[in-house]
mmCIF file with all atom_site columns, C-alpha atoms in Angstrom:
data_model
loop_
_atom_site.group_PDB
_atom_site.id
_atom_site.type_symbol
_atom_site.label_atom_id
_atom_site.label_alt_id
_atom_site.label_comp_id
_atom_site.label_asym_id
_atom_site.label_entity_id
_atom_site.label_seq_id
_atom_site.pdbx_PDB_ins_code
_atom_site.Cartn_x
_atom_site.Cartn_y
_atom_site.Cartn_z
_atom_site.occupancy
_atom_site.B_iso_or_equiv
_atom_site.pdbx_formal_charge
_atom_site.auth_seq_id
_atom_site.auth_comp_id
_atom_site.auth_asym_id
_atom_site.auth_atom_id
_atom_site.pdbx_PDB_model_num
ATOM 1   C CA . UNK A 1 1   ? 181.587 120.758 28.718 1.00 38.00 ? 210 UNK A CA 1
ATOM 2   C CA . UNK A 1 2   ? 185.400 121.745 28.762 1.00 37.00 ? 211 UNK A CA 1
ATOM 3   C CA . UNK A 1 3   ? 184.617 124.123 25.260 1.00 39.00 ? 212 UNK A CA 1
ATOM 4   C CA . UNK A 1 4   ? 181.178 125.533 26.533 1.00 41.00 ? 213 UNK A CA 1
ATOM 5   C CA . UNK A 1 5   ? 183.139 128.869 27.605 1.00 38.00 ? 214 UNK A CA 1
ATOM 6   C CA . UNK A 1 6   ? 183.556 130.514 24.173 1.00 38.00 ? 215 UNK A CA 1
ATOM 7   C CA . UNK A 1 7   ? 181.065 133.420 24.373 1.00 40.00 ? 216 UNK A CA 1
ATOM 8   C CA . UNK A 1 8   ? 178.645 131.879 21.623 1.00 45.00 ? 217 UNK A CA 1
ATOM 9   C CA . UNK A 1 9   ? 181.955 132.466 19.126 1.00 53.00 ? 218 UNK A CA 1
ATOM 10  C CA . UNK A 1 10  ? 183.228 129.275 18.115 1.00 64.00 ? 219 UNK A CA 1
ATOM 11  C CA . UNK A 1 11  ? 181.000 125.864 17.492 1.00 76.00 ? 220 UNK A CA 1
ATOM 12  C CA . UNK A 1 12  ? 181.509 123.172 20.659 1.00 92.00 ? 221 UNK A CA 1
ATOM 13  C CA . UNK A 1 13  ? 183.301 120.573 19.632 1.00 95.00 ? 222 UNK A CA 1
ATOM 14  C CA . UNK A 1 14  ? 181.615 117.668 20.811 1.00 96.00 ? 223 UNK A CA 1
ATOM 15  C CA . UNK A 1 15  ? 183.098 114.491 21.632 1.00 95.00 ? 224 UNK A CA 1
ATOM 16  C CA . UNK A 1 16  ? 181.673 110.827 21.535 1.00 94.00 ? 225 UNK A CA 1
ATOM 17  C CA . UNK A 1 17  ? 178.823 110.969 23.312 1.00 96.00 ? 226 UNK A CA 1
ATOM 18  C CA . UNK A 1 18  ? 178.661 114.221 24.180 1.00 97.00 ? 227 UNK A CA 1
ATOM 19  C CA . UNK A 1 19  ? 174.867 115.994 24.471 1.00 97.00 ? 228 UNK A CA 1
ATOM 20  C CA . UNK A 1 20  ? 174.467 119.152 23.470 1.00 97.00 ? 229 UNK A CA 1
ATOM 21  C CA . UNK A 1 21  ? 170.679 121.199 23.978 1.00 96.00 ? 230 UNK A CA 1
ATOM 22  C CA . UNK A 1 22  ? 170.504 123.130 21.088 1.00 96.00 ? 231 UNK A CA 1
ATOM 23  C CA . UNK A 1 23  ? 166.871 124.462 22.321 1.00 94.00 ? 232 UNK A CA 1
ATOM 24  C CA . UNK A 1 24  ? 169.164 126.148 25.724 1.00 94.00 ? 233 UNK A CA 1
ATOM 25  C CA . UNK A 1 25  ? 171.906 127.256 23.572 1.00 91.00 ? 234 UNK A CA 1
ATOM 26  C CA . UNK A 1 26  ? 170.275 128.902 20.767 1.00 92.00 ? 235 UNK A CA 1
ATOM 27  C CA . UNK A 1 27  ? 167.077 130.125 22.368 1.00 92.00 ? 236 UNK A CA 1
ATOM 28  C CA . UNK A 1 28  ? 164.198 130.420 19.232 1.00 93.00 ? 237 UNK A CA 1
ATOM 29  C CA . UNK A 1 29  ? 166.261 127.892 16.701 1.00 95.00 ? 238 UNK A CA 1
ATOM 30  C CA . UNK A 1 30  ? 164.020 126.742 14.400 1.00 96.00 ? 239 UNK A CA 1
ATOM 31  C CA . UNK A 1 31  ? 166.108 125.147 11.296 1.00 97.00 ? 240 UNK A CA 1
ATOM 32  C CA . UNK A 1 32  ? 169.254 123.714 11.564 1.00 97.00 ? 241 UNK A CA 1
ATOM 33  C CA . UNK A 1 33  ? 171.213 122.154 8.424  1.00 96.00 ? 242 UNK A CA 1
ATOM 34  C CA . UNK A 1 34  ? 173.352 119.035 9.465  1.00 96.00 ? 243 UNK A CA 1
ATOM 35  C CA . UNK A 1 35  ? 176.585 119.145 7.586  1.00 95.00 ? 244 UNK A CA 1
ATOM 36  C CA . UNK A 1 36  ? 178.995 116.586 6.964  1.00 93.00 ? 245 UNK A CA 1
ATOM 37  C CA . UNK A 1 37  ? 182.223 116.145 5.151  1.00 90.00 ? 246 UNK A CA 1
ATOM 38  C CA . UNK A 1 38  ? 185.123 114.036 5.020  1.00 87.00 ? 247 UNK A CA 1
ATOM 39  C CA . UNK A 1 39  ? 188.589 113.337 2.857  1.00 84.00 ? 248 UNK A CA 1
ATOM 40  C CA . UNK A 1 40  ? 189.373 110.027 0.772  1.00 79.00 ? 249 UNK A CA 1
ATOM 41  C CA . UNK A 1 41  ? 192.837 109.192 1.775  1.00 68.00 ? 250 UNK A CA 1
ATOM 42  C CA . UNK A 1 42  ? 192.982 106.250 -0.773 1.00 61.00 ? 251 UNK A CA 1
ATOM 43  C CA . UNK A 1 43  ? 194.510 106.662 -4.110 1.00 63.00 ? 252 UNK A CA 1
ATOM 44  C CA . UNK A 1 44  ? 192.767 106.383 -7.399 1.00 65.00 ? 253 UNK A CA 1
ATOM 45  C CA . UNK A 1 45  ? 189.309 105.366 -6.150 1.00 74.00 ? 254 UNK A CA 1
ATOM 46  C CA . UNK A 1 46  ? 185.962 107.137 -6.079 1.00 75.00 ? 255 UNK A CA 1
ATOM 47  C CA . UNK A 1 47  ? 184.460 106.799 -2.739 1.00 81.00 ? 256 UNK A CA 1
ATOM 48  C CA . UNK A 1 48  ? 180.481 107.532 -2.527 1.00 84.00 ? 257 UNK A CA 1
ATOM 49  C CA . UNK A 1 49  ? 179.794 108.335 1.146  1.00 88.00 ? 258 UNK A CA 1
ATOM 50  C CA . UNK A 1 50  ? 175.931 108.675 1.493  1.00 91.00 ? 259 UNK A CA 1
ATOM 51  C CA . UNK A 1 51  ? 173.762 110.073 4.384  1.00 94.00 ? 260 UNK A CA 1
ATOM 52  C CA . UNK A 1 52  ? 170.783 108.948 5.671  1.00 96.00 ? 261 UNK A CA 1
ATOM 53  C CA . UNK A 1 53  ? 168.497 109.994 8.520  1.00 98.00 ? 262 UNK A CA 1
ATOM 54  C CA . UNK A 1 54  ? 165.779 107.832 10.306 1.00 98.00 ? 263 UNK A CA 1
ATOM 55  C CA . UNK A 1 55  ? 162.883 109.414 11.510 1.00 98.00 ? 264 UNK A CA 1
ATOM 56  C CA . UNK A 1 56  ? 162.461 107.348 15.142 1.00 98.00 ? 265 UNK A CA 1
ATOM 57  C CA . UNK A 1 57  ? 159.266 106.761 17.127 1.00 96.00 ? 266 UNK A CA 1
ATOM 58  C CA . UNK A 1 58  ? 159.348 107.214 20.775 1.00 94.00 ? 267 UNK A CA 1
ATOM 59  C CA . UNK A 1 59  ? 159.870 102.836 20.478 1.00 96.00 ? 268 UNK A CA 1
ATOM 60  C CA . UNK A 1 60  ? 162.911 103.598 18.338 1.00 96.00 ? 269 UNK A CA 1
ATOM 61  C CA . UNK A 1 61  ? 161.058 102.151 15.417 1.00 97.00 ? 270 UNK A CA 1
ATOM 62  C CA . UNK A 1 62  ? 160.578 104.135 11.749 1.00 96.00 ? 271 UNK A CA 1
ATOM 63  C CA . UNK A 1 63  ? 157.638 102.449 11.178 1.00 93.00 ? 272 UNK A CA 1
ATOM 64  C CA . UNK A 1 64  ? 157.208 102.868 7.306  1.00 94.00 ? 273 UNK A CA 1
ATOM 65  C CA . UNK A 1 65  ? 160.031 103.609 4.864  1.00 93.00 ? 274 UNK A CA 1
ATOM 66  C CA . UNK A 1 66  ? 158.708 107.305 4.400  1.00 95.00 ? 275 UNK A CA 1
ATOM 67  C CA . UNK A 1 67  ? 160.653 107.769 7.618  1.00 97.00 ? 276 UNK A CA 1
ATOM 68  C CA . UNK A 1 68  ? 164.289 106.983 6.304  1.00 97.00 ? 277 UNK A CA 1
ATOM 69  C CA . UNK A 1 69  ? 165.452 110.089 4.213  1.00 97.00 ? 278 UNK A CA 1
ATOM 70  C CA . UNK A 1 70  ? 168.215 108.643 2.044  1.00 95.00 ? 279 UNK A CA 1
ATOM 71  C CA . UNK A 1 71  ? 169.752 109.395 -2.028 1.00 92.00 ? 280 UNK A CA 1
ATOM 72  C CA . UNK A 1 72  ? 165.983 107.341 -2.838 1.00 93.00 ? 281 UNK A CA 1
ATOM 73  C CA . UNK A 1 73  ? 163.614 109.503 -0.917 1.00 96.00 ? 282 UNK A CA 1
ATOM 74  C CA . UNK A 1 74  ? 165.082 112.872 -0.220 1.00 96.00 ? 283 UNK A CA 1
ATOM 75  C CA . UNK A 1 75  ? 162.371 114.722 1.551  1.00 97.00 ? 284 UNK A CA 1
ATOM 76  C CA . UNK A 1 76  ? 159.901 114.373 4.634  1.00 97.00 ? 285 UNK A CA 1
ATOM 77  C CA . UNK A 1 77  ? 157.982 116.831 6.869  1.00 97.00 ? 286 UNK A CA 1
ATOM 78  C CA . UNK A 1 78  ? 160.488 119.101 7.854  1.00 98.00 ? 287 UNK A CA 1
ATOM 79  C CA . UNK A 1 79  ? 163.396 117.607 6.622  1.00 98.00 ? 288 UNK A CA 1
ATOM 80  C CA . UNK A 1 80  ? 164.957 117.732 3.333  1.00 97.00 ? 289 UNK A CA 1
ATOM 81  C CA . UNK A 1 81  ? 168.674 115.661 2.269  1.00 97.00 ? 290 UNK A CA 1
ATOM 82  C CA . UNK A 1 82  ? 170.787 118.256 0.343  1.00 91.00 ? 291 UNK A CA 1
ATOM 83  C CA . UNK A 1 83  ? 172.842 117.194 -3.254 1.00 66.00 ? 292 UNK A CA 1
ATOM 84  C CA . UNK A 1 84  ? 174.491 114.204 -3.447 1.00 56.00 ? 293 UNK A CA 1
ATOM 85  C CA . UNK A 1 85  ? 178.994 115.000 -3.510 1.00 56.00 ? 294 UNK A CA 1
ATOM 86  C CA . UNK A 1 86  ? 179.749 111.026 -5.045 1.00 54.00 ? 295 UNK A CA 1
ATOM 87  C CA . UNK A 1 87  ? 183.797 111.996 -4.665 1.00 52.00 ? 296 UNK A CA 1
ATOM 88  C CA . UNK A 1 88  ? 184.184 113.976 -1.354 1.00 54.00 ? 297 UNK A CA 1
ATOM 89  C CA . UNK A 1 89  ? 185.795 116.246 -3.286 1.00 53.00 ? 298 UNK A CA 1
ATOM 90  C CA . UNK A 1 90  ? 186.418 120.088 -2.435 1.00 53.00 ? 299 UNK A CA 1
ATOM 91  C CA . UNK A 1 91  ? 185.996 122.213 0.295  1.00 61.00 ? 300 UNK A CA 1
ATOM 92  C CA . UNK A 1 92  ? 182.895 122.623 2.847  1.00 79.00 ? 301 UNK A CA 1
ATOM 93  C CA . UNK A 1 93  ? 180.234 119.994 3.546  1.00 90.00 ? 302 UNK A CA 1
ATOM 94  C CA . UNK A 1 94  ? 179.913 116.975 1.509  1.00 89.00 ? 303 UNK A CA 1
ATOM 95  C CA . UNK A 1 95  ? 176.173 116.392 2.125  1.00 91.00 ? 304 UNK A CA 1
ATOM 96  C CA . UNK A 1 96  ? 173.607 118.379 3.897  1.00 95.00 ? 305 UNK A CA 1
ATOM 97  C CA . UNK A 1 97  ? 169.925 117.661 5.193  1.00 97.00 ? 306 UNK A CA 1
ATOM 98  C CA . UNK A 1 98  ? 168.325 120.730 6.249  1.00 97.00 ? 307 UNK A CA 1
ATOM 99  C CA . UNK A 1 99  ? 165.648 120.140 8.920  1.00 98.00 ? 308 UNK A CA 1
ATOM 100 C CA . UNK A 1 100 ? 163.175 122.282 10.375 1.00 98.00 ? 309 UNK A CA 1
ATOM 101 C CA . UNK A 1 101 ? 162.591 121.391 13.496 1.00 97.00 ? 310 UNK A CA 1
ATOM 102 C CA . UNK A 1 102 ? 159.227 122.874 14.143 1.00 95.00 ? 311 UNK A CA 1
ATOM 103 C CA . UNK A 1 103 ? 157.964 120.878 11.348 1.00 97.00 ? 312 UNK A CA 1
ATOM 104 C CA . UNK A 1 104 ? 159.103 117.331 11.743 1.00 97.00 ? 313 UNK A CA 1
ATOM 105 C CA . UNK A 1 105 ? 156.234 115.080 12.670 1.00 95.00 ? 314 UNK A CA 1
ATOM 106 C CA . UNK A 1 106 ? 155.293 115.353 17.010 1.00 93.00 ? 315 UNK A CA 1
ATOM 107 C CA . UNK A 1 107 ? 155.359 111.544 16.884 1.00 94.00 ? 316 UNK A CA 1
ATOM 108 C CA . UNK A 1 108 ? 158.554 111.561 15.767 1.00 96.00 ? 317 UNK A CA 1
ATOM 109 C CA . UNK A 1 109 ? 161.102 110.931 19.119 1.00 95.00 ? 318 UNK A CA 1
ATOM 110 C CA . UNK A 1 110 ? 164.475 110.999 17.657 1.00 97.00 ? 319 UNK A CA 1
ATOM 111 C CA . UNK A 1 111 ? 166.030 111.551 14.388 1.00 98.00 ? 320 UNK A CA 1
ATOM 112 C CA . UNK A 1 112 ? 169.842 109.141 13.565 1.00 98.00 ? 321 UNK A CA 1
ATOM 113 C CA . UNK A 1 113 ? 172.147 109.908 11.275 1.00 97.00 ? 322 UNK A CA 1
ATOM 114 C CA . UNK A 1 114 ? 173.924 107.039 9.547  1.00 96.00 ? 323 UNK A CA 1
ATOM 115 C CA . UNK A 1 115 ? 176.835 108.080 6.778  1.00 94.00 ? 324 UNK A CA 1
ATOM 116 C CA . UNK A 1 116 ? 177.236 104.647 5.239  1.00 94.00 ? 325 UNK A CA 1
ATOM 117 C CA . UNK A 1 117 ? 180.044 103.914 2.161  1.00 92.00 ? 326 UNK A CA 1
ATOM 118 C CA . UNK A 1 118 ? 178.376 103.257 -1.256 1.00 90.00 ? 327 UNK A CA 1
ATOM 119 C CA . UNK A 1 119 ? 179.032 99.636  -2.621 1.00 92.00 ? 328 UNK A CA 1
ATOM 120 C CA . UNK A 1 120 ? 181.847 99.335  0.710  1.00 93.00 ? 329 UNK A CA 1
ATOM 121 C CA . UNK A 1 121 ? 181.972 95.621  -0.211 1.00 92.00 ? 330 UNK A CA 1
ATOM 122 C CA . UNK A 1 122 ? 182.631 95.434  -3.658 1.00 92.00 ? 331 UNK A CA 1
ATOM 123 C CA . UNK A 1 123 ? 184.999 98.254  -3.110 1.00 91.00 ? 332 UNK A CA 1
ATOM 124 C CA . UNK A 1 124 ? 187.010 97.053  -0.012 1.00 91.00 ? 333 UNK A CA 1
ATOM 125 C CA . UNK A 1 125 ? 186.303 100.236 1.397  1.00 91.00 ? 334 UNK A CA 1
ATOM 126 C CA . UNK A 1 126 ? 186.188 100.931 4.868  1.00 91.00 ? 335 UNK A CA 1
ATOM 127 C CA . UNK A 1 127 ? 185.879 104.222 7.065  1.00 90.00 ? 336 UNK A CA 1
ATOM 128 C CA . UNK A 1 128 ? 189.713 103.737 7.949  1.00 88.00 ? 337 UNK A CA 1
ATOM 129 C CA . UNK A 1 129 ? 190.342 104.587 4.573  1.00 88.00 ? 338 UNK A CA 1
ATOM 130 C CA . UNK A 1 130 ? 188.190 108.090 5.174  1.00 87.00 ? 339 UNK A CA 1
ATOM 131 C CA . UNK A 1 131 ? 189.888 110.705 6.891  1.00 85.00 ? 340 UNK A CA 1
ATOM 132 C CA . UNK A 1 132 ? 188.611 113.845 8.903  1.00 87.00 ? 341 UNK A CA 1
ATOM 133 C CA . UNK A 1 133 ? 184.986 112.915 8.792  1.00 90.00 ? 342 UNK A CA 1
ATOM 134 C CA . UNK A 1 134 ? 182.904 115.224 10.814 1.00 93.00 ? 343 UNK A CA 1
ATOM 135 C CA . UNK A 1 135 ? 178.916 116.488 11.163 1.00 95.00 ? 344 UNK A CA 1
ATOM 136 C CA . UNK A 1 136 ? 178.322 119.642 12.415 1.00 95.00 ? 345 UNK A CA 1
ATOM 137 C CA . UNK A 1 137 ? 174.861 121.753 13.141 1.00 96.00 ? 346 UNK A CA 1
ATOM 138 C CA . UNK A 1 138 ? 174.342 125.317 11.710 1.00 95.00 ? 347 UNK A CA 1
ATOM 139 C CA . UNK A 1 139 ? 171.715 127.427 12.141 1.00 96.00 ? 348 UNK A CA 1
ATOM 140 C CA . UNK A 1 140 ? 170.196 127.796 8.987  1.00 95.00 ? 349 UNK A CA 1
ATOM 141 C CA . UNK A 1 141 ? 168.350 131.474 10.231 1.00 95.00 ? 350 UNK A CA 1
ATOM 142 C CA . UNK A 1 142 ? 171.362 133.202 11.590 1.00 94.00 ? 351 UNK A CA 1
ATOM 143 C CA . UNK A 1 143 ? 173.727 133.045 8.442  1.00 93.00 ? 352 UNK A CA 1
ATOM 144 C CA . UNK A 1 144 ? 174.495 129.496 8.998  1.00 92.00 ? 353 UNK A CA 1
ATOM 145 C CA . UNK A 1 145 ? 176.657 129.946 12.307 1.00 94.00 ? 354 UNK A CA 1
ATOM 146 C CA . UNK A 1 146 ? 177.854 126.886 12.908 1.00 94.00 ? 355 UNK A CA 1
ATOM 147 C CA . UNK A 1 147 ? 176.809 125.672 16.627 1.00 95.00 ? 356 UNK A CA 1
ATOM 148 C CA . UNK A 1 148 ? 178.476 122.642 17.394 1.00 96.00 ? 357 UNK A CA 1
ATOM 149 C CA . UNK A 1 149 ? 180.645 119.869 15.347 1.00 95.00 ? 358 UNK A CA 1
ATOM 150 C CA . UNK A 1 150 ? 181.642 115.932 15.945 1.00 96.00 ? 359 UNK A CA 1
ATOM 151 C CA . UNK A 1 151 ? 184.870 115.011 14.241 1.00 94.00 ? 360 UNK A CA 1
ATOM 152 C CA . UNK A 1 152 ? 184.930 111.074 13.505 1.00 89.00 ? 361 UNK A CA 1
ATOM 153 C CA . UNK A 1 153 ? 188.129 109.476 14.245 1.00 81.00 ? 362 UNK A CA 1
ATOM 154 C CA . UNK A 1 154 ? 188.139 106.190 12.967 1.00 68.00 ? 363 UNK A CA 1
ATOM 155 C CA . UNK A 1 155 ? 191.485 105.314 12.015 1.00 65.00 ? 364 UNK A CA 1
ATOM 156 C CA . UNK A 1 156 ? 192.539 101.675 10.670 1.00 64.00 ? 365 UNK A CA 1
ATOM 157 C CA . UNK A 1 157 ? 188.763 100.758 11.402 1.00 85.00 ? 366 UNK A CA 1
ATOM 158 C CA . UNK A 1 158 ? 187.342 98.147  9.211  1.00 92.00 ? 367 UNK A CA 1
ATOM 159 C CA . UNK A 1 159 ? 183.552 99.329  9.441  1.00 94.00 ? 368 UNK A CA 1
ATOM 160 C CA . UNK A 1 160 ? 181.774 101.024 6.572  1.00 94.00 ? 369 UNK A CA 1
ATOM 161 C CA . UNK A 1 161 ? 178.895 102.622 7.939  1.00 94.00 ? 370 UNK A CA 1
ATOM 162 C CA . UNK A 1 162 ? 178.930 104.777 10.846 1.00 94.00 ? 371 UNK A CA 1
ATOM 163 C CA . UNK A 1 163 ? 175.796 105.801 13.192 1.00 95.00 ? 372 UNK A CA 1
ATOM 164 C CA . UNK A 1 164 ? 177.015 109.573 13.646 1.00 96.00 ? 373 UNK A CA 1
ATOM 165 C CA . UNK A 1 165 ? 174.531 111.713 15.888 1.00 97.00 ? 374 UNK A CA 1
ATOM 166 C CA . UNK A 1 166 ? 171.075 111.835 17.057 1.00 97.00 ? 375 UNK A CA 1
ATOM 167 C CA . UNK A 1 167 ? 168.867 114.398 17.676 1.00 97.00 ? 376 UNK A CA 1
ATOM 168 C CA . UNK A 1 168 ? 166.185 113.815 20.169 1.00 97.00 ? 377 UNK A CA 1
ATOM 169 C CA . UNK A 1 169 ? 163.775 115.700 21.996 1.00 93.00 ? 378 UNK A CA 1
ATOM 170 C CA . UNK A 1 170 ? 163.384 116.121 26.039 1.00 92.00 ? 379 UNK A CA 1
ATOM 171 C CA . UNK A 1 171 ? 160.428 118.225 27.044 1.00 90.00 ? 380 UNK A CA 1
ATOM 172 C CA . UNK A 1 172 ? 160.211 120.512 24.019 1.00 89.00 ? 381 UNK A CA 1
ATOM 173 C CA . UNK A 1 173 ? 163.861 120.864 24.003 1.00 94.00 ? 382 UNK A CA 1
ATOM 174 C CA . UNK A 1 174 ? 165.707 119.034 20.916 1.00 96.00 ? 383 UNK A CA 1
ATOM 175 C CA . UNK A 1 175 ? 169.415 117.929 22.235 1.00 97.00 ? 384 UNK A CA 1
ATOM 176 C CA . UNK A 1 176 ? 172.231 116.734 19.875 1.00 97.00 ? 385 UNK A CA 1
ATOM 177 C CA . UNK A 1 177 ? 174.043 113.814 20.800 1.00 97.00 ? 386 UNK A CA 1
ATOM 178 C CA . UNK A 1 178 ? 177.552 112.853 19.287 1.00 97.00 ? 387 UNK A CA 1
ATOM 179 C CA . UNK A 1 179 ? 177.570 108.683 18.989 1.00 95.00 ? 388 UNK A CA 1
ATOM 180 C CA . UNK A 1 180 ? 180.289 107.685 16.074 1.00 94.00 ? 389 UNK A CA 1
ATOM 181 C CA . UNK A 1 181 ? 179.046 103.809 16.562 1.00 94.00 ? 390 UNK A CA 1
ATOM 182 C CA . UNK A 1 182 ? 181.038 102.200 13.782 1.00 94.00 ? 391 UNK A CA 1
ATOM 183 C CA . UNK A 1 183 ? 179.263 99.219  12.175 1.00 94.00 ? 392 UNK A CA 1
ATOM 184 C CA . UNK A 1 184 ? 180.194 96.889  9.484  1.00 94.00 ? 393 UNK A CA 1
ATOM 185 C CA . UNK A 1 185 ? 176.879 96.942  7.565  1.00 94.00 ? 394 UNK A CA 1
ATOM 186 C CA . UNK A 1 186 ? 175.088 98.254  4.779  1.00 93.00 ? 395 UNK A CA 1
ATOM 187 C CA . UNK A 1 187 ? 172.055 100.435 4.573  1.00 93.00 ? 396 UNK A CA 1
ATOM 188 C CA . UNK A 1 188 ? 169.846 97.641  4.767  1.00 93.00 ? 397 UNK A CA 1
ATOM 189 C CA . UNK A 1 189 ? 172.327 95.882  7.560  1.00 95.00 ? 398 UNK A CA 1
ATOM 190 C CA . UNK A 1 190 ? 171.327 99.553  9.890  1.00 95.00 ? 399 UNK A CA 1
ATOM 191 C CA . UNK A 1 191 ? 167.669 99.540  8.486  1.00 95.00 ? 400 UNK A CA 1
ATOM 192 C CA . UNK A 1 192 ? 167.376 96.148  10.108 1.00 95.00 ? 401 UNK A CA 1
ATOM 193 C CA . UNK A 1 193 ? 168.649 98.065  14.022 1.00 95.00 ? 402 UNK A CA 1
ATOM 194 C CA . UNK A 1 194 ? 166.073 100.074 13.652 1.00 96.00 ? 403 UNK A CA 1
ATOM 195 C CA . UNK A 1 195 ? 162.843 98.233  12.540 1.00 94.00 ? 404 UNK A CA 1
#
């Protein structure tokens, strides 16, 4: 890791595919809030950018649809999706799930994160209209520091839904992996990857 050397100041900045152990790094973290934002760049149109988190089985299943957290079922053990922003509008994070990692499910292997755009094919919207998409990881206990971000470039890409990070667990320890797999699909087109 090129950015590890910053004293515990700054967040890494991951890259695609990066792997960060957030268990080594932040000995005793216990809830974490995954952030993400992003900027419209096109003019005149709403864009509703929606987040979504599958709860995984070690077979990469979810199983039952009490496992996808999404705008329809907001809350599982240990995890929670934050207000829905329908614009992207303003400053900070967008969306937010907070999770708390002691209390998600032990069968549970790996959690994805999927931002998908609302209605992308009625609207002709695509992420390469989105600009400076990113998800990040705070710690929710220790004011929020923010411990590591993944900045999305996907410029003049037609896809409009984007499988953004995973976080997994290896022997006790939960790691936090930057993917940004662009895929042109809906909600139900990445429910079907996973089923």
């Amino acid at each position: 890791q090129s950015s590890a050397n910053n004293n515990g100041v700054n967040a890494l900045n991951l890259k695609k595919n990066d792997v960060l152990n957030l268990t080594k790094k932040n000995p005793g973290l216990k809830k974490v809030i995954l952030g993400a934002g992003w900027d419209v760049a096109s003019i005149g149109q709403d864009f509703d950018l929606d987040i979504a988190a599958f709860l995984l089985d070690a077979n990469n299943k979810f199983n039952t649809v009490s496992n996808v957290i999404f705008f329809n079922n907001k809350a599982g053990r240990g995890i929670t999706l934050g207000g829905d922003n329908r614009t992207g509008a303003g400053e900070g994070d967008d969306e937010t799930i907070n999770i708390d990692l002691e209390n998600i499910n032990p069968n549970i292997a790996k959690i994805v994160f999927v931002v998908t755009i609302h209605e992308a094919q009625a609207k002709r919207q695509t992420f390469g209209m989105v600009e400076n998409s990113y998800v990040r990881i705070l710690d929710e206990e220790r004011n929020e520091r923010e411990i590591c971000r993944f900045n999305l470039k996907e410029n003049g890409s037609t896809v409009t839904s984007v499988i953004f990070a995973e976080l997994y667990k290896v022997s006790g320890e939960w790691q936090f992996k930057a993917i940004g797999e662009g895929k042109i699909a809906d909600l139900n087109g990445i429910l079907g990857l996973y089923m």
